[in-house]
Short mmCIF file of C-alpha atoms in Angstrom, two decimals:
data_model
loop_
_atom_site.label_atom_id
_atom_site.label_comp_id
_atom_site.label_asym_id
_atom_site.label_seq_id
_atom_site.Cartn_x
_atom_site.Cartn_y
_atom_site.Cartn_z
CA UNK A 90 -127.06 146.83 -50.65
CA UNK A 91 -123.68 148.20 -49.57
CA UNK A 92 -123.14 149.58 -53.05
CA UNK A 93 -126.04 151.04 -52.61
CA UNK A 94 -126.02 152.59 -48.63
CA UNK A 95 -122.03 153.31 -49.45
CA UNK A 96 -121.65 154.98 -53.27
CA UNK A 97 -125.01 154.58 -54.72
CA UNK A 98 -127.58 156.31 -52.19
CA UNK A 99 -127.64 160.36 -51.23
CA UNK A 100 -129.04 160.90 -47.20
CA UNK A 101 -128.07 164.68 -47.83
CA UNK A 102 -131.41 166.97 -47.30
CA UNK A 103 -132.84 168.59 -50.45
CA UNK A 104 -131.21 171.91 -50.97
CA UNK A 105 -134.83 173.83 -50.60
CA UNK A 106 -134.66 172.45 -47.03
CA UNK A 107 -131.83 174.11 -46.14
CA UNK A 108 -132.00 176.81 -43.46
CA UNK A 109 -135.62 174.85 -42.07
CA UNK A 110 -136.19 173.25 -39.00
CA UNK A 111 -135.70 169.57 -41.16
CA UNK A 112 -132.17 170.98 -41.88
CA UNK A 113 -129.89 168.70 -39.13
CA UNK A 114 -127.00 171.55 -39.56
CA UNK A 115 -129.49 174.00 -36.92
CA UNK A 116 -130.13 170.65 -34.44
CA UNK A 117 -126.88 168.39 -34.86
CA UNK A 118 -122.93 169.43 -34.25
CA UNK A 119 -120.39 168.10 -37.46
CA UNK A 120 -119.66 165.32 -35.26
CA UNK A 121 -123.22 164.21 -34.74
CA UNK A 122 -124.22 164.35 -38.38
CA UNK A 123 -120.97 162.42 -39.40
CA UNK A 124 -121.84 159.73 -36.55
CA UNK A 125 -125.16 159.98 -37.45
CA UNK A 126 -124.15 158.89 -41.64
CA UNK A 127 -121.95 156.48 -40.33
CA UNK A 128 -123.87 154.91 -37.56
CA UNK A 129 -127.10 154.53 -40.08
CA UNK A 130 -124.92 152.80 -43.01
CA UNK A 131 -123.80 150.39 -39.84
CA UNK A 132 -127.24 149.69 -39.23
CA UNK A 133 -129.23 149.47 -42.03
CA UNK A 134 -126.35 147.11 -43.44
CA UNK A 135 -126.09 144.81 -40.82
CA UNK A 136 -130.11 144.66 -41.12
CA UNK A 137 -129.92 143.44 -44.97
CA UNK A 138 -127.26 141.03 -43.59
CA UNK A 139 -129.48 139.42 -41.04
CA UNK A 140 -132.13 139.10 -43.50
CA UNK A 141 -130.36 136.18 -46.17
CA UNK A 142 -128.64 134.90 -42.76
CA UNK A 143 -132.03 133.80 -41.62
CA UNK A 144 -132.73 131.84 -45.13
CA UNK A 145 -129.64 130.48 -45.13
CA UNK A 146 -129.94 128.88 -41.95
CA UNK A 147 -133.08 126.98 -43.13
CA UNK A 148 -131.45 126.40 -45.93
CA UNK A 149 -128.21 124.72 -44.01
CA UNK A 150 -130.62 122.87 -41.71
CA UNK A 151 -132.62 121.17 -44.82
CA UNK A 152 -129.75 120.98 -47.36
CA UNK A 153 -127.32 119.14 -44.72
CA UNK A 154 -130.07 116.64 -43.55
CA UNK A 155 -130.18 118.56 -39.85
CA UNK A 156 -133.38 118.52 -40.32
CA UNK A 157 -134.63 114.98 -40.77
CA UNK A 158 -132.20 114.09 -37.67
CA UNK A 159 -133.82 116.49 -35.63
CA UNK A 160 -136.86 114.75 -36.50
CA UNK A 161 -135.99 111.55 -35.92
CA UNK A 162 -134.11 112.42 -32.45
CA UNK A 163 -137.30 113.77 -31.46
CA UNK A 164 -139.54 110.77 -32.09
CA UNK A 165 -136.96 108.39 -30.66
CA UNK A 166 -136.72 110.84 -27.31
CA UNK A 167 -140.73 111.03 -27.07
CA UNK A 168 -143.60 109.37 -28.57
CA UNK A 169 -145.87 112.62 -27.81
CA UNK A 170 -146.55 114.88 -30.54
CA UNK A 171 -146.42 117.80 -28.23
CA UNK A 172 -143.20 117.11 -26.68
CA UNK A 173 -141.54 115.60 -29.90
CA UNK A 174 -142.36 119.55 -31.46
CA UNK A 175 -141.42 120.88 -28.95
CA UNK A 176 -137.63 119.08 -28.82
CA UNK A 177 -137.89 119.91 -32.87
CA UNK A 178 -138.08 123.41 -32.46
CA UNK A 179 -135.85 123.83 -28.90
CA UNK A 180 -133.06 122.20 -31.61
CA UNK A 181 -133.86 124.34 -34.41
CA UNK A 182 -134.14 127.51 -32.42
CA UNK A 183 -130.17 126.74 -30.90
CA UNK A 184 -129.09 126.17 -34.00
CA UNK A 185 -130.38 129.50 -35.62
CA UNK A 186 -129.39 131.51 -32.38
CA UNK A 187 -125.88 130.06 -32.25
CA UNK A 188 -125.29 130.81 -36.50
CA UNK A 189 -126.83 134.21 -36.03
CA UNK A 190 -125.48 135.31 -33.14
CA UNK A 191 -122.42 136.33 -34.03
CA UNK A 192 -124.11 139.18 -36.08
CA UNK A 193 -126.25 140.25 -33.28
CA UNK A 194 -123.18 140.80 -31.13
CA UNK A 195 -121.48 142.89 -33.95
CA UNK A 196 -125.16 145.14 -34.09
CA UNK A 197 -124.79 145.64 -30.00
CA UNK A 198 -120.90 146.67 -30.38
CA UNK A 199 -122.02 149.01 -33.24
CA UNK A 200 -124.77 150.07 -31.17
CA UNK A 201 -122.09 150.53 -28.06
CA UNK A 202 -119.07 152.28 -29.72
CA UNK A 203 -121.80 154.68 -31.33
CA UNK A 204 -122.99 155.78 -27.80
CA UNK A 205 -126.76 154.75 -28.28
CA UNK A 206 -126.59 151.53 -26.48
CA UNK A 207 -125.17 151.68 -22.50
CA UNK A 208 -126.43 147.72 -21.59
CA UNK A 209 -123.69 145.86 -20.12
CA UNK A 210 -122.94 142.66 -21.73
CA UNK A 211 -124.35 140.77 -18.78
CA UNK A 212 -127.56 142.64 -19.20
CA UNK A 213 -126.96 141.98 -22.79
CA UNK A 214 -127.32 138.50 -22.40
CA UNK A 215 -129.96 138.67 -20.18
CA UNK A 216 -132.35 139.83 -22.37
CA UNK A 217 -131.04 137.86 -25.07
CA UNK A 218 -131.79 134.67 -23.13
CA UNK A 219 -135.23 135.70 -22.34
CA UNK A 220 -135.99 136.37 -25.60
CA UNK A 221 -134.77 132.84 -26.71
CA UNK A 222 -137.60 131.32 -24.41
CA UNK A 223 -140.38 133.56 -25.18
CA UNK A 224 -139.44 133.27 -28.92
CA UNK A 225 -138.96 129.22 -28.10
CA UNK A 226 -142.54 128.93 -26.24
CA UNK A 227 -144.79 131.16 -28.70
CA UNK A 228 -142.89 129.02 -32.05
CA UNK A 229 -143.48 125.63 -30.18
CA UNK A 230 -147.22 126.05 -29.63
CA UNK A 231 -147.86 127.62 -33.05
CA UNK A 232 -145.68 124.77 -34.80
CA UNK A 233 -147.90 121.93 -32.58
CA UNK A 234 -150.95 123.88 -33.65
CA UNK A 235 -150.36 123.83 -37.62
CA UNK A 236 -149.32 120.37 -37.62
CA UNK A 237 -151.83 119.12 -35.67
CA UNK A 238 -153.99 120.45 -38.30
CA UNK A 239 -152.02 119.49 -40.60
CA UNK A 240 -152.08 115.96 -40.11
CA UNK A 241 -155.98 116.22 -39.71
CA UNK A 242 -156.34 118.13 -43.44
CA UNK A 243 -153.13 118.77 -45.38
CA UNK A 244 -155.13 120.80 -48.08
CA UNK A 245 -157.53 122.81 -45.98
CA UNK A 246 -154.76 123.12 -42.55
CA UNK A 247 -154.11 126.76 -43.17
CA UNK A 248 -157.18 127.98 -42.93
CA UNK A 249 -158.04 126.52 -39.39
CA UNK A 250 -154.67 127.72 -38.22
CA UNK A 251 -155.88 131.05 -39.29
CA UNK A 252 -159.01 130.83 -37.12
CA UNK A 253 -156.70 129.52 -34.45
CA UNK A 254 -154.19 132.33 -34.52
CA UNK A 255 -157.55 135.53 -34.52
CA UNK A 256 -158.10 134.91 -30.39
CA UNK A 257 -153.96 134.05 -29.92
CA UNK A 258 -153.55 137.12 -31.37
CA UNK A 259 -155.99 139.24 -29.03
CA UNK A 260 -154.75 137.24 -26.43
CA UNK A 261 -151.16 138.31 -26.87
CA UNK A 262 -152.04 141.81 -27.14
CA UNK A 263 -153.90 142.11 -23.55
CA UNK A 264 -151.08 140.50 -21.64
CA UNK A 265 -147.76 141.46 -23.54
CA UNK A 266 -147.91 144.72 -20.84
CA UNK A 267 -148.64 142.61 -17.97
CA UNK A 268 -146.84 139.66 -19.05
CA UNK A 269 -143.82 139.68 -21.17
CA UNK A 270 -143.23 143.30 -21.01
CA UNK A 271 -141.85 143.48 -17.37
CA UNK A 272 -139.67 140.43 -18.50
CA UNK A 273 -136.77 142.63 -19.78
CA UNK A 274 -137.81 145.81 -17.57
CA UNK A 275 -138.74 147.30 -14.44
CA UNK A 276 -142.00 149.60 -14.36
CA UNK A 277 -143.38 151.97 -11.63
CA UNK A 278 -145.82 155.04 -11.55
CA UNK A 279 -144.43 158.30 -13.44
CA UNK A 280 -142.05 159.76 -10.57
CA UNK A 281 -143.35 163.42 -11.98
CA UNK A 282 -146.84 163.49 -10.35
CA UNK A 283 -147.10 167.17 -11.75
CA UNK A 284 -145.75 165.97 -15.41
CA UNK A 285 -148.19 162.54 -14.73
CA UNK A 286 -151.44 164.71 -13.80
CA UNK A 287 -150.49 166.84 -17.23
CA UNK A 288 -150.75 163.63 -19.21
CA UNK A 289 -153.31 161.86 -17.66
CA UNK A 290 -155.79 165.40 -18.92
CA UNK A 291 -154.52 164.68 -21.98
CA UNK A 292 -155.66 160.80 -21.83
CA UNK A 293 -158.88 162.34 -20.19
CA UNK A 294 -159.46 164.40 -23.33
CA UNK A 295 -159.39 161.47 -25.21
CA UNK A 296 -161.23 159.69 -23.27
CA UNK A 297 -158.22 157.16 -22.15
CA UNK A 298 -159.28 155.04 -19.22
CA UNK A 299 -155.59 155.44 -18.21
CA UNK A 300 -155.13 155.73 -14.46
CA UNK A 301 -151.83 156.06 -14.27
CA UNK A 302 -148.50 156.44 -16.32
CA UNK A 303 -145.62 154.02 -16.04
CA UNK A 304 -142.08 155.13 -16.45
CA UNK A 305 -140.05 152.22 -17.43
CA UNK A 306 -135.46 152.60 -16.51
CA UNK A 307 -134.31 152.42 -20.07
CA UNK A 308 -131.45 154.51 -19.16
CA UNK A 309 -129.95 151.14 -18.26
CA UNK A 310 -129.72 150.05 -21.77
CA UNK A 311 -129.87 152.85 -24.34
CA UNK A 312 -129.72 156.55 -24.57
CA UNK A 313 -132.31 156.68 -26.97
CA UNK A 314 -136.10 158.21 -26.36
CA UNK A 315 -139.33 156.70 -27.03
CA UNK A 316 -142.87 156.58 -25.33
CA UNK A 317 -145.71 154.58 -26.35
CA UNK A 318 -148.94 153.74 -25.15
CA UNK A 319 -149.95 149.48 -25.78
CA UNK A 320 -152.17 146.71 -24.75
CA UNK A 321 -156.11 146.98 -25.00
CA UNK A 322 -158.91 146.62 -22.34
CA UNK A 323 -158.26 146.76 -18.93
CA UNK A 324 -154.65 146.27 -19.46
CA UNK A 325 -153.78 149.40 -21.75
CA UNK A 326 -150.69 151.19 -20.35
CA UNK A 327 -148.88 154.48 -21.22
CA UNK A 328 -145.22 154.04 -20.78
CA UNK A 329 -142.64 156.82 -21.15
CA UNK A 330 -138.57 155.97 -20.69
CA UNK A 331 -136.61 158.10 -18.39
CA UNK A 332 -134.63 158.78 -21.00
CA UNK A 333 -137.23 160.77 -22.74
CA UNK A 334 -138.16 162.51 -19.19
CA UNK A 335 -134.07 162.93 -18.75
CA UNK A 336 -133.69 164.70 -21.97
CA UNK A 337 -136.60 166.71 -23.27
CA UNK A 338 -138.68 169.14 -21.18
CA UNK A 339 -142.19 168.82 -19.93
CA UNK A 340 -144.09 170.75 -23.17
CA UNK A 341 -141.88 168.34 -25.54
CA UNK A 342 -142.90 165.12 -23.09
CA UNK A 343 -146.24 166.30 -23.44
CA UNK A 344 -146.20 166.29 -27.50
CA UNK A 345 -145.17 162.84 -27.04
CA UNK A 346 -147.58 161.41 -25.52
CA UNK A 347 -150.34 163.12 -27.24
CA UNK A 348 -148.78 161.53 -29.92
CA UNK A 349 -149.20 158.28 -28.94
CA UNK A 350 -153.03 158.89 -27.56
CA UNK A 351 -153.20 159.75 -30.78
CA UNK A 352 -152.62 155.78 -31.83
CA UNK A 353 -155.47 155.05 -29.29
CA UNK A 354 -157.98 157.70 -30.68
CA UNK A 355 -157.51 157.01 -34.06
CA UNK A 356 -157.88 153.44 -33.15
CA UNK A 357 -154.50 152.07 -34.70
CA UNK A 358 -153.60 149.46 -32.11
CA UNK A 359 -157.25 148.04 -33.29
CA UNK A 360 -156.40 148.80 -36.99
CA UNK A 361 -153.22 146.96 -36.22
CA UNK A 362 -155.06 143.93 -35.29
CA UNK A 363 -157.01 143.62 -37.78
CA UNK A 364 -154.16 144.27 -40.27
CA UNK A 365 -152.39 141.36 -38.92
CA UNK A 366 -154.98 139.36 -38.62
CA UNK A 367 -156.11 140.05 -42.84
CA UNK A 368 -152.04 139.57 -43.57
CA UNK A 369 -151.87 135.99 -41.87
CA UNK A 370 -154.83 134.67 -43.77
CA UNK A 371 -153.34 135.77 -46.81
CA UNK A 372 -149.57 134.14 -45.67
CA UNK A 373 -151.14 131.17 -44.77
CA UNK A 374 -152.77 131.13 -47.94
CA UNK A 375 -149.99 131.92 -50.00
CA UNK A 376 -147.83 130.10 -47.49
CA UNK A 377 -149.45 126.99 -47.85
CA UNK A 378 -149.76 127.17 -51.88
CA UNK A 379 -145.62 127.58 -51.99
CA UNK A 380 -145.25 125.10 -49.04
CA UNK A 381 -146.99 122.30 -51.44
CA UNK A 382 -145.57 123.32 -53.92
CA UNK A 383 -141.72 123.32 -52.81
CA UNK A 384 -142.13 119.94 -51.04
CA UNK A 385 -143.82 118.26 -54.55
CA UNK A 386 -140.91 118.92 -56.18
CA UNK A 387 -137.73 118.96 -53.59
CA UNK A 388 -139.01 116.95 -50.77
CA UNK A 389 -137.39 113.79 -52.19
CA UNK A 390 -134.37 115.27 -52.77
CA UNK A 391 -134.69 116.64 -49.05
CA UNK A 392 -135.55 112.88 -47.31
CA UNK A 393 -138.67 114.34 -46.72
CA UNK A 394 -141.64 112.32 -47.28
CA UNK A 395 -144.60 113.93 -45.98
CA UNK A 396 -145.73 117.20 -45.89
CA UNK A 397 -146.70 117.14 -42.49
CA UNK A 398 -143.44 116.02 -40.46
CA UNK A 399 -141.59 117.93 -38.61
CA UNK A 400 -138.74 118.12 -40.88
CA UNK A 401 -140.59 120.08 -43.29
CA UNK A 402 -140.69 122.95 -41.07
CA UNK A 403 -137.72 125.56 -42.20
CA UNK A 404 -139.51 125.20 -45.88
CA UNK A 405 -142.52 126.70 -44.01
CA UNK A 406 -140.20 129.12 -42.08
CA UNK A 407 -138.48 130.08 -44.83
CA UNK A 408 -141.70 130.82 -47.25
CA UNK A 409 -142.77 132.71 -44.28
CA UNK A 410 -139.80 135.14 -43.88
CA UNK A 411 -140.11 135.45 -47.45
CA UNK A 412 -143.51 137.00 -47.84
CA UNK A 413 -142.64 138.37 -44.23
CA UNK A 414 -139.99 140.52 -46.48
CA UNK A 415 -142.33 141.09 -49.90
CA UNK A 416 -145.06 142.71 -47.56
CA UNK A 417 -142.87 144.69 -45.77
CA UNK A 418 -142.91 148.15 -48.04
CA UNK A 419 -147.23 147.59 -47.96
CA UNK A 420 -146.79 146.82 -43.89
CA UNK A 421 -144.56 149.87 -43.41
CA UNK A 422 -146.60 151.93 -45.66
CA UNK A 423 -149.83 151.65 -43.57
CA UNK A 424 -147.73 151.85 -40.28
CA UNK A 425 -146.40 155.57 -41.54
CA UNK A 426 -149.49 156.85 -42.57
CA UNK A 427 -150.63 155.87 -39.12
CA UNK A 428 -147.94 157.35 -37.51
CA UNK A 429 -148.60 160.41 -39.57
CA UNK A 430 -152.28 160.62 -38.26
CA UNK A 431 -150.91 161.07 -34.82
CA UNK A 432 -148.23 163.53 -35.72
CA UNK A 433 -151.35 165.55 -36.74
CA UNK A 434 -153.63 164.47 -33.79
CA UNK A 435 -151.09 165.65 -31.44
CA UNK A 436 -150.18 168.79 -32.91
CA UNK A 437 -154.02 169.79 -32.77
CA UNK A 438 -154.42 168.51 -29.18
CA UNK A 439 -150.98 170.78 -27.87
CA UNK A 440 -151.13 173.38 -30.42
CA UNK A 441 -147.02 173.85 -29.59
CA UNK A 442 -145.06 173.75 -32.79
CA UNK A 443 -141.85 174.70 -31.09
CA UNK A 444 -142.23 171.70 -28.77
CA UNK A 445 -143.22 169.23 -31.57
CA UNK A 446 -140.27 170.32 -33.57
CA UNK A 447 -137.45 170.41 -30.67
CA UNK A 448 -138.45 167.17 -29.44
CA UNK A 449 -138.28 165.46 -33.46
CA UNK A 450 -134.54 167.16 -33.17
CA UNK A 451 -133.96 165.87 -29.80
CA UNK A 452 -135.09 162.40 -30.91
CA UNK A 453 -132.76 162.68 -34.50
CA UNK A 454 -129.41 163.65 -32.11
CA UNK A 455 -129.83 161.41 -29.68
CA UNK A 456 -130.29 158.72 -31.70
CA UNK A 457 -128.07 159.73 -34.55
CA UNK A 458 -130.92 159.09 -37.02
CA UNK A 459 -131.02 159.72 -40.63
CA UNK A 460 -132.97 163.04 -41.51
CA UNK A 461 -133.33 161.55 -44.92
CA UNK A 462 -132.80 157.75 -45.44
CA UNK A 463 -132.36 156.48 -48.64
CA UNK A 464 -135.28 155.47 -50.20
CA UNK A 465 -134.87 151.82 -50.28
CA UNK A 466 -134.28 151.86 -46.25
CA UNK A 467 -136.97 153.85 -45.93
CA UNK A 468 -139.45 151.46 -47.92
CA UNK A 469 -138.41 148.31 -46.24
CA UNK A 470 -137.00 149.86 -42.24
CA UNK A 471 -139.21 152.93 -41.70
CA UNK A 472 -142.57 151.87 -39.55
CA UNK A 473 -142.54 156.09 -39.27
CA UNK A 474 -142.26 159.01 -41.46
CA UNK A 475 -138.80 159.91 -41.81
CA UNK A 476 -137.48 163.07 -39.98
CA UNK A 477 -137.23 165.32 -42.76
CA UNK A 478 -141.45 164.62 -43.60
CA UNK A 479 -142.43 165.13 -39.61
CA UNK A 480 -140.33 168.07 -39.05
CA UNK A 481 -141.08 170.06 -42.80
CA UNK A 482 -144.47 169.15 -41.58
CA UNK A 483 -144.69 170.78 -38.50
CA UNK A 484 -142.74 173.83 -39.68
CA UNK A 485 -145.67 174.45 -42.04
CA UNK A 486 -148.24 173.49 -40.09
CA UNK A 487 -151.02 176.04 -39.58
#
């Protein structure tokens, strides 16, 4: 991979783009577009690093026999299932944050130097912390729920985890706004009543039972722009950083957000349900098939001598992040041509091309992102379209 992002890959625009809105030469200073090549490289190699770290740690933790000790502490702490996974995973989890952290760090101080991140190291931590105990709590049921079921059918477990995870998965959507959203940041009403009464008759249009718009102080942690709308029911918010109210101007805002209604009218954050819901029968499946499999023939080398102990659990993690990774260029596939369907939505609802297209250029400077990522990064980073598709695109629109 750094062969590839370094010597082997070309992010240059095609030639025939040249002169067009796409072209970053008309948007971007020299300075930007070299920070912007050098930043991306940065980023999208430190991504394909973080990837093998994460199988190597379950690799480390079975190979070295961490495992089975964590397994054994556990039952000799508790004799409750519950709290003997929970202890499990609370050791596992400290182990994999303390290995991997050191690369996370490097990401934030690439993130820093480049000028897109502004979080203090204190606030840093903060939200690095809190995302240890959310990650902690949501692994430590799931884990007690699949081997609960696994001890009650080790052939047919999967598939009752998988009717298990449909309403978890619901669930998690309706409160993530109300619930672990506000965790990390502060949210209020829109301080622009005028720019909030704009895009609420957008929402109306679209028949968005939004009441209000939140405006959340991301100018705390990052320079960069984004807006989205999320949750479902009663709970559906749409949430706009002050960064992107700092930086672009009310016409651009207002593509924005029709961009995201877009997502609600074209019912993606239902799609997207669904879609996960369809991909973890299938990985529990699969899953399940390889987990067998693996433990048949290594689980005696491994000191691990049933399927459905606790020590068994980073082969399950790891078969996980495996097809995690094989279904990412299908997952990211679906989630452009989604995000592709809202470009379009939102360029019909504001009919302002010069908007749509200075706020894509506004997002690619302040972010120093790649007009045209390689194609590898593209298939396995890019949940959107890349820069050069939205803002050819637009330009051509009619």
């Amino acid at each position: 991979m750094f062969y590839y992002l370094y010597v082997g890959s070309d992010n240059t625009i095609p030639t025939s783009f040249e002169g067009t809105a796409a072209d970053p030469k008309l948007f971007m200073t020299k300075e930007e577009q070299i920070l912007s090549t050098d930043f991306s490289r940065l980023k999208n190699l430190l991504f394909f690093l973080s990837i093998p770290v994460d199988w190597m740690i379950y690799l480390f933790v079975l190979i070295f026999g961490i495992s089975v000790y964590f397994n054994r502490l556990s039952k000799e702490v508790t004799r409750f299932f519950f709290l003997q996974s929970a202890l499990y995973v609370f050791l596992l989890s400290l182990v994999s944050s303390v290995i991997s952290f050191p690369l996370s760090y490097i990401s934030r101080k690439v993130s820093l130097e480049y000028g897109i991140t502004s979080q203090s190291f204190t606030g840093w931590m903060r939200d690095y912390t809190i995302s240890f105990w959310v990650s902690f709590i949501m692994t430590a049921l799931t884990v007690w729920v699949i081997y609960i079921f696994m001890r009650r059918n080790e052939k047919r477990w999967w598939f009752h985890v998988w009717l298990i995870s449909i309403p978890f998965t619901v669930f998690l959507m309706f409160i993530q706004p109300v619930v672990i959203d506000p965790l990390y940041n502060d949210f209020y009403s829109l301080k622009d009543k005028e720019l909030e009464t704009k895009i609420l008759e957008l929402a109306d249009r679209a028949d968005i039972p939004a009441e209000h718009v939140y405006e959340v102080n991301m100018s705390e942690k990052t320079n960069a722009l984004n807006a989205y709308v999320t949750g479902i029911g009663s709970n559906l918010r749409i949430v706009l950083w002050d960064t992107t109210l700092n930086k672009l101007e009310d016409e651009e805002t207002l593509f924005v957000m029709a961009h995201e209604i877009g997502h609600y009218v074209k019912h993606h954050l239902y799609l997207n349900v669904i879609g996960s819901i369809v991909l973890t029968f299938f990985g529990l499946y699969f899953g399940s098939k390889l987990f067998h499999f693996m433990l048949n023939r290594y689980g005696e080398r491994l000191s691990i001598r049933r399927h459905n102990e606790l020590a068994s659990l980073p082969v399950l993690l790891l078969i996980f992040s495996l097809l995690s990774f094989a279904a990412s260029p299908i997952t990211n596939a679906v989630s452009r041509y989604h995000e592709h369907e809202a470009d379009v939505y939102a360029i019909e609802m504001t009919q302002d091309k010069e908007a749509a297209i200075h706020a894509f250029q506004k997002l690619t400077a302040t972010g120093l992102s790649e007009v045209n990522p390689p194609l590898l990064v593209k298939w396995l980073r890019y949940g959107h379209p890349t820069m050069l598709e939205r803002l050819v695109f637009l330009e051509t629109y009619e």
